[in-house]
Amino acid sequence: MTSGSGRSRTDGVPARPPATAAAASAAEYAAPALDKALDILELLAEAPEAMTQTEIAQRVGRSVSQIYRVLATLERRGYLTREAGSGGYLLSMALFDLAHRHPPLRGLVRLASGPMRALADRVRQSCNLGVDDAGEVRVVAQAESPADFGYHVRVGARFPLDASATGAVLAGLGLDDAERAQLAEGWLARPDAVQAGVTDVAVAVADRTGRTVAALTVPYVATSYSAVALDEVVAAARETATEIGRRLGGGAGTIGA
């Protein structure tokens, strides 16, 4: 046998390069079923809609028989759910529940709570923080209005991405021309889809990479008792979103990033 990396043995079979310690360790501790599960979760986390078993298998480069038991287990454990009608797979809220206990999300809420409280006091309206949770808006923090009236959004509430100002800021969906012009300036004001008389003012919050990780929203209630005008609320919300971004190491959000 000839010596040296990349040379061939005398029997014509290429010699394998010496295995590194890292490669040997990775092979020793490989967990194929876990790899399949993570591939599936990561795929569905970015999927815009439900995916069938066949579609998932094709996208992760495996056969249906290779992922069948993994899908069944993820569904049994509550991490996946099935769409009525098509039977396609969607992520459930279980990963959100895990993330909510995870330091990064706790850190986001902790860093945002002070500026949000200051914003609520300044504009005398409530405000909330929403994130994109598997294709839906999920409210993760709330600051109550100090006034006798206000619009409360429950922490944990979910809304379609394409049916709210918060969702539009997070994903850039369902916009008309006037709203696109607003988003170009970094904010969006839109009548609330559920509650008449409420205008949602939403602004993106970015992490240190400039990626939008949340949307700060003020559900502005305009009455004769409103102490602050809408344009002042917009300015205050934008300042607050920037402050939260600074705390995260970022700055102004990039809409739909």
Tab-separated table of C-alpha atoms in Angstrom:
chain	number	residue	atom	x	y	z
A	1	MET	CA	0.000	0.000	0.000
A	2	THR	CA	1.280	3.417	-0.875
A	3	SER	CA	1.411	5.997	1.856
A	4	GLY	CA	0.102	9.555	2.019
A	5	SER	CA	-3.335	11.151	2.209
A	6	GLY	CA	-5.323	11.039	-1.048
A	7	ARG	CA	-3.160	8.254	-2.577
A	8	SER	CA	-4.651	4.941	-3.774
A	9	ARG	CA	-4.089	1.485	-2.386
A	10	THR	CA	-2.451	-1.106	-4.636
A	11	ASP	CA	-5.790	-2.922	-4.994
A	12	GLY	CA	-7.285	0.188	-6.638
A	13	VAL	CA	-9.654	1.118	-3.768
A	14	PRO	CA	-9.176	4.777	-2.767
A	15	ALA	CA	-7.780	5.174	0.690
A	16	ARG	CA	-10.049	7.003	3.134
A	17	PRO	CA	-8.450	10.037	4.746
A	18	PRO	CA	-7.716	9.651	8.453
A	19	ALA	CA	-10.803	10.368	10.529
A	20	THR	CA	-10.515	13.445	12.704
A	21	ALA	CA	-11.496	13.326	16.340
A	22	ALA	CA	-14.524	15.536	15.603
A	23	ALA	CA	-15.697	13.306	12.764
A	24	ALA	CA	-15.238	10.181	14.832
A	25	SER	CA	-17.154	11.731	17.699
A	26	ALA	CA	-20.006	12.848	15.418
A	27	ALA	CA	-20.305	9.362	13.956
A	28	GLU	CA	-20.237	7.751	17.380
A	29	TYR	CA	-23.028	9.943	18.750
A	30	ALA	CA	-25.176	10.244	15.612
A	31	ALA	CA	-28.933	10.059	16.255
A	32	PRO	CA	-30.677	9.559	12.880
A	33	ALA	CA	-34.213	9.745	14.287
A	34	LEU	CA	-33.413	13.028	16.037
A	35	ASP	CA	-31.921	14.417	12.831
A	36	LYS	CA	-35.132	13.545	10.990
A	37	ALA	CA	-37.276	15.197	13.656
A	38	LEU	CA	-35.214	18.379	13.642
A	39	ASP	CA	-35.211	18.508	9.829
A	40	ILE	CA	-39.006	18.282	9.866
A	41	LEU	CA	-39.473	20.907	12.583
A	42	GLU	CA	-37.109	23.338	10.865
A	43	LEU	CA	-38.865	22.800	7.538
A	44	LEU	CA	-42.357	23.376	8.925
A	45	ALA	CA	-41.185	26.417	10.887
A	46	GLU	CA	-40.562	28.171	7.561
A	47	ALA	CA	-43.445	26.645	5.574
A	48	PRO	CA	-46.156	29.193	4.646
A	49	GLU	CA	-48.868	26.523	4.777
A	50	ALA	CA	-49.529	22.913	5.777
A	51	MET	CA	-47.403	20.254	4.068
A	52	THR	CA	-48.347	16.662	3.274
A	53	GLN	CA	-46.268	13.681	4.303
A	54	THR	CA	-45.021	13.276	0.725
A	55	GLU	CA	-44.052	16.953	0.442
A	56	ILE	CA	-42.162	16.806	3.722
A	57	ALA	CA	-40.309	13.661	2.663
A	58	GLN	CA	-39.268	15.276	-0.614
A	59	ARG	CA	-38.085	18.492	1.052
A	60	VAL	CA	-35.982	16.742	3.704
A	61	GLY	CA	-34.526	14.288	1.180
A	62	ARG	CA	-35.970	11.124	2.671
A	63	SER	CA	-38.585	8.548	1.774
A	64	VAL	CA	-42.084	8.544	3.237
A	65	SER	CA	-41.325	5.321	5.096
A	66	GLN	CA	-38.272	6.955	6.708
A	67	ILE	CA	-40.242	9.834	8.213
A	68	TYR	CA	-43.589	8.148	8.910
A	69	ARG	CA	-42.812	7.151	12.508
A	70	VAL	CA	-41.093	10.472	13.222
A	71	LEU	CA	-44.169	12.410	12.072
A	72	ALA	CA	-46.431	10.171	14.131
A	73	THR	CA	-44.274	10.703	17.219
A	74	LEU	CA	-44.105	14.485	16.785
A	75	GLU	CA	-47.887	14.582	16.391
A	76	ARG	CA	-48.417	12.337	19.423
A	77	ARG	CA	-46.136	14.533	21.526
A	78	GLY	CA	-48.086	17.624	20.456
A	79	TYR	CA	-45.435	19.339	18.335
A	80	LEU	CA	-47.354	18.871	15.090
A	81	THR	CA	-51.027	19.172	14.263
A	82	ARG	CA	-53.015	18.194	11.181
A	83	GLU	CA	-54.953	20.618	9.011
A	84	ALA	CA	-58.611	19.742	8.655
A	85	GLY	CA	-59.446	18.663	5.128
A	86	SER	CA	-55.998	18.320	3.567
A	87	GLY	CA	-54.472	16.361	6.446
A	88	GLY	CA	-51.284	18.379	5.997
A	89	TYR	CA	-48.921	18.906	8.900
A	90	LEU	CA	-48.489	22.208	10.754
A	91	LEU	CA	-46.428	23.195	13.751
A	92	SER	CA	-48.483	23.432	16.931
A	93	MET	CA	-47.912	25.954	19.719
A	94	ALA	CA	-45.780	23.480	21.683
A	95	LEU	CA	-42.530	24.994	20.405
A	96	PHE	CA	-43.755	28.428	21.411
A	97	ASP	CA	-44.429	27.135	24.908
A	98	LEU	CA	-40.873	25.805	25.047
A	99	ALA	CA	-39.466	29.040	23.655
A	100	HIS	CA	-41.443	31.075	26.163
A	101	ARG	CA	-39.545	29.291	28.913
A	102	HIS	CA	-36.258	29.746	27.058
A	103	PRO	CA	-33.924	32.626	28.028
A	104	PRO	CA	-33.930	34.426	24.622
A	105	LEU	CA	-37.696	35.048	24.710
A	106	ARG	CA	-37.631	35.788	28.411
A	107	GLY	CA	-34.817	38.224	27.639
A	108	LEU	CA	-36.860	39.926	24.904
A	109	VAL	CA	-39.825	40.380	27.228
A	110	ARG	CA	-37.634	41.549	30.104
A	111	LEU	CA	-35.782	44.101	27.977
A	112	ALA	CA	-38.997	45.382	26.410
A	113	SER	CA	-41.052	45.672	29.595
A	114	GLY	CA	-39.550	48.950	30.840
A	115	PRO	CA	-39.850	50.866	27.546
A	116	MET	CA	-43.357	49.455	27.039
A	117	ARG	CA	-44.451	50.619	30.488
A	118	ALA	CA	-43.006	54.071	29.776
A	119	LEU	CA	-44.814	54.180	26.421
A	120	ALA	CA	-48.149	53.252	27.981
A	121	ASP	CA	-47.717	55.971	30.597
A	122	ARG	CA	-46.672	58.538	27.976
A	123	VAL	CA	-49.534	57.995	25.517
A	124	ARG	CA	-52.080	56.737	28.080
A	125	GLN	CA	-52.872	53.752	25.902
A	126	SER	CA	-52.004	50.090	26.289
A	127	CYS	CA	-49.327	48.477	24.130
A	128	ASN	CA	-48.283	44.920	23.369
A	129	LEU	CA	-45.416	42.985	21.830
A	130	GLY	CA	-46.100	40.329	19.198
A	131	VAL	CA	-43.906	37.747	17.466
A	132	ASP	CA	-44.336	35.494	14.443
A	133	ASP	CA	-45.235	32.090	15.883
A	134	ALA	CA	-45.426	29.513	13.079
A	135	GLY	CA	-47.384	31.781	10.764
A	136	GLU	CA	-49.480	33.526	13.407
A	137	VAL	CA	-49.045	36.599	15.563
A	138	ARG	CA	-48.488	35.595	19.182
A	139	VAL	CA	-48.695	38.291	21.870
A	140	VAL	CA	-45.840	37.784	24.350
A	141	ALA	CA	-45.994	40.967	26.455
A	142	GLN	CA	-48.535	43.631	27.406
A	143	ALA	CA	-48.414	46.998	29.193
A	144	GLU	CA	-51.742	48.293	30.499
A	145	SER	CA	-53.039	51.788	29.909
A	146	PRO	CA	-52.933	53.985	33.016
A	147	ALA	CA	-56.159	55.633	31.871
A	148	ASP	CA	-59.628	54.537	32.968
A	149	PHE	CA	-60.213	53.040	29.519
A	150	GLY	CA	-58.060	51.079	27.096
A	151	TYR	CA	-57.923	48.090	24.793
A	152	HIS	CA	-56.420	45.031	26.423
A	153	VAL	CA	-54.816	42.187	24.446
A	154	ARG	CA	-54.215	39.012	26.419
A	155	VAL	CA	-50.648	37.680	26.591
A	156	GLY	CA	-50.655	34.438	24.622
A	157	ALA	CA	-53.413	35.572	22.230
A	158	ARG	CA	-53.014	34.574	18.592
A	159	PHE	CA	-54.032	36.366	15.389
A	160	PRO	CA	-53.575	35.632	11.659
A	161	LEU	CA	-50.497	37.282	10.185
A	162	ASP	CA	-52.470	38.635	7.250
A	163	ALA	CA	-55.293	40.157	9.296
A	164	SER	CA	-53.573	42.615	11.607
A	165	ALA	CA	-51.177	45.543	11.564
A	166	THR	CA	-48.818	43.564	13.785
A	167	GLY	CA	-48.767	40.690	11.308
A	168	ALA	CA	-48.213	43.051	8.408
A	169	VAL	CA	-45.165	44.503	10.152
A	170	LEU	CA	-43.796	41.043	10.923
A	171	ALA	CA	-44.386	39.528	7.501
A	172	GLY	CA	-45.319	42.321	5.066
A	173	LEU	CA	-48.630	40.639	4.149
A	174	GLY	CA	-51.960	42.090	3.043
A	175	LEU	CA	-50.823	45.638	2.306
A	176	ASP	CA	-52.406	48.288	0.120
A	177	ASP	CA	-50.430	51.082	-1.548
A	178	ALA	CA	-50.933	53.580	1.279
A	179	GLU	CA	-49.772	51.028	3.851
A	180	ARG	CA	-46.678	50.191	1.813
A	181	ALA	CA	-45.799	53.892	1.928
A	182	GLN	CA	-46.133	53.835	5.719
A	183	LEU	CA	-44.013	50.716	5.995
A	184	ALA	CA	-41.322	52.381	3.961
A	185	GLU	CA	-41.049	54.810	6.881
A	186	GLY	CA	-40.977	51.972	9.406
A	187	TRP	CA	-44.502	51.914	10.841
A	188	LEU	CA	-48.084	51.028	10.061
A	189	ALA	CA	-51.428	52.345	11.317
A	190	ARG	CA	-54.542	50.361	10.467
A	191	PRO	CA	-58.102	50.062	11.831
A	192	ASP	CA	-58.320	46.999	14.047
A	193	ALA	CA	-59.920	44.056	12.237
A	194	VAL	CA	-61.916	42.987	15.302
A	195	GLN	CA	-62.652	46.040	17.428
A	196	ALA	CA	-64.360	49.071	15.852
A	197	GLY	CA	-62.956	52.413	16.957
A	198	VAL	CA	-59.451	51.049	17.530
A	199	THR	CA	-56.503	51.943	15.294
A	200	ASP	CA	-53.503	49.629	15.598
A	201	VAL	CA	-50.149	51.412	15.424
A	202	ALA	CA	-47.428	48.812	14.838
A	203	VAL	CA	-43.653	49.260	14.622
A	204	ALA	CA	-40.943	46.648	14.020
A	205	VAL	CA	-38.353	45.743	16.654
A	206	ALA	CA	-35.023	44.393	15.389
A	207	ASP	CA	-32.305	42.272	16.954
A	208	ARG	CA	-28.570	42.940	16.675
A	209	THR	CA	-28.499	41.555	13.115
A	210	GLY	CA	-31.197	43.939	11.928
A	211	ARG	CA	-33.778	41.154	11.615
A	212	THR	CA	-37.303	41.926	12.776
A	213	VAL	CA	-37.982	39.767	15.829
A	214	ALA	CA	-41.126	41.421	17.172
A	215	ALA	CA	-43.680	44.134	16.545
A	216	LEU	CA	-44.617	46.747	19.126
A	217	THR	CA	-48.306	47.623	18.780
A	218	VAL	CA	-50.442	50.340	20.363
A	219	PRO	CA	-54.185	49.635	19.962
A	220	TYR	CA	-55.102	53.316	19.879
A	221	VAL	CA	-58.580	54.126	21.211
A	222	ALA	CA	-59.715	57.507	19.912
A	223	THR	CA	-62.326	59.117	22.152
A	224	SER	CA	-63.026	62.568	23.510
A	225	TYR	CA	-60.998	61.530	26.546
A	226	SER	CA	-57.882	60.603	24.559
A	227	ALA	CA	-55.078	62.790	25.879
A	228	VAL	CA	-52.615	62.123	23.043
A	229	ALA	CA	-53.243	62.459	19.314
A	230	LEU	CA	-52.609	59.600	16.896
A	231	ASP	CA	-49.561	61.219	15.260
A	232	GLU	CA	-47.947	61.638	18.688
A	233	VAL	CA	-48.654	57.983	19.464
A	234	VAL	CA	-46.960	56.959	16.214
A	235	ALA	CA	-43.863	59.003	17.072
A	236	ALA	CA	-43.731	57.638	20.632
A	237	ALA	CA	-44.176	54.029	19.478
A	238	ARG	CA	-41.368	54.395	16.942
A	239	GLU	CA	-39.054	55.825	19.594
A	240	THR	CA	-39.928	52.978	21.951
A	241	ALA	CA	-39.355	50.290	19.306
A	242	THR	CA	-35.951	51.818	18.615
A	243	GLU	CA	-35.132	51.781	22.325
A	244	ILE	CA	-36.104	48.115	22.641
A	245	GLY	CA	-33.963	47.382	19.595
A	246	ARG	CA	-31.012	49.157	21.205
A	247	ARG	CA	-31.437	47.038	24.295
A	248	LEU	CA	-31.357	43.948	22.105
A	249	GLY	CA	-28.262	45.259	20.380
A	250	GLY	CA	-30.155	46.226	17.235
A	251	GLY	CA	-32.047	49.281	16.058
A	252	ALA	CA	-34.995	50.137	13.864
A	253	GLY	CA	-36.653	47.030	12.440
A	254	THR	CA	-36.608	45.843	8.853
A	255	ILE	CA	-40.207	45.261	7.881
A	256	GLY	CA	-40.997	41.679	6.963
A	257	ALA	CA	-37.385	40.523	7.390
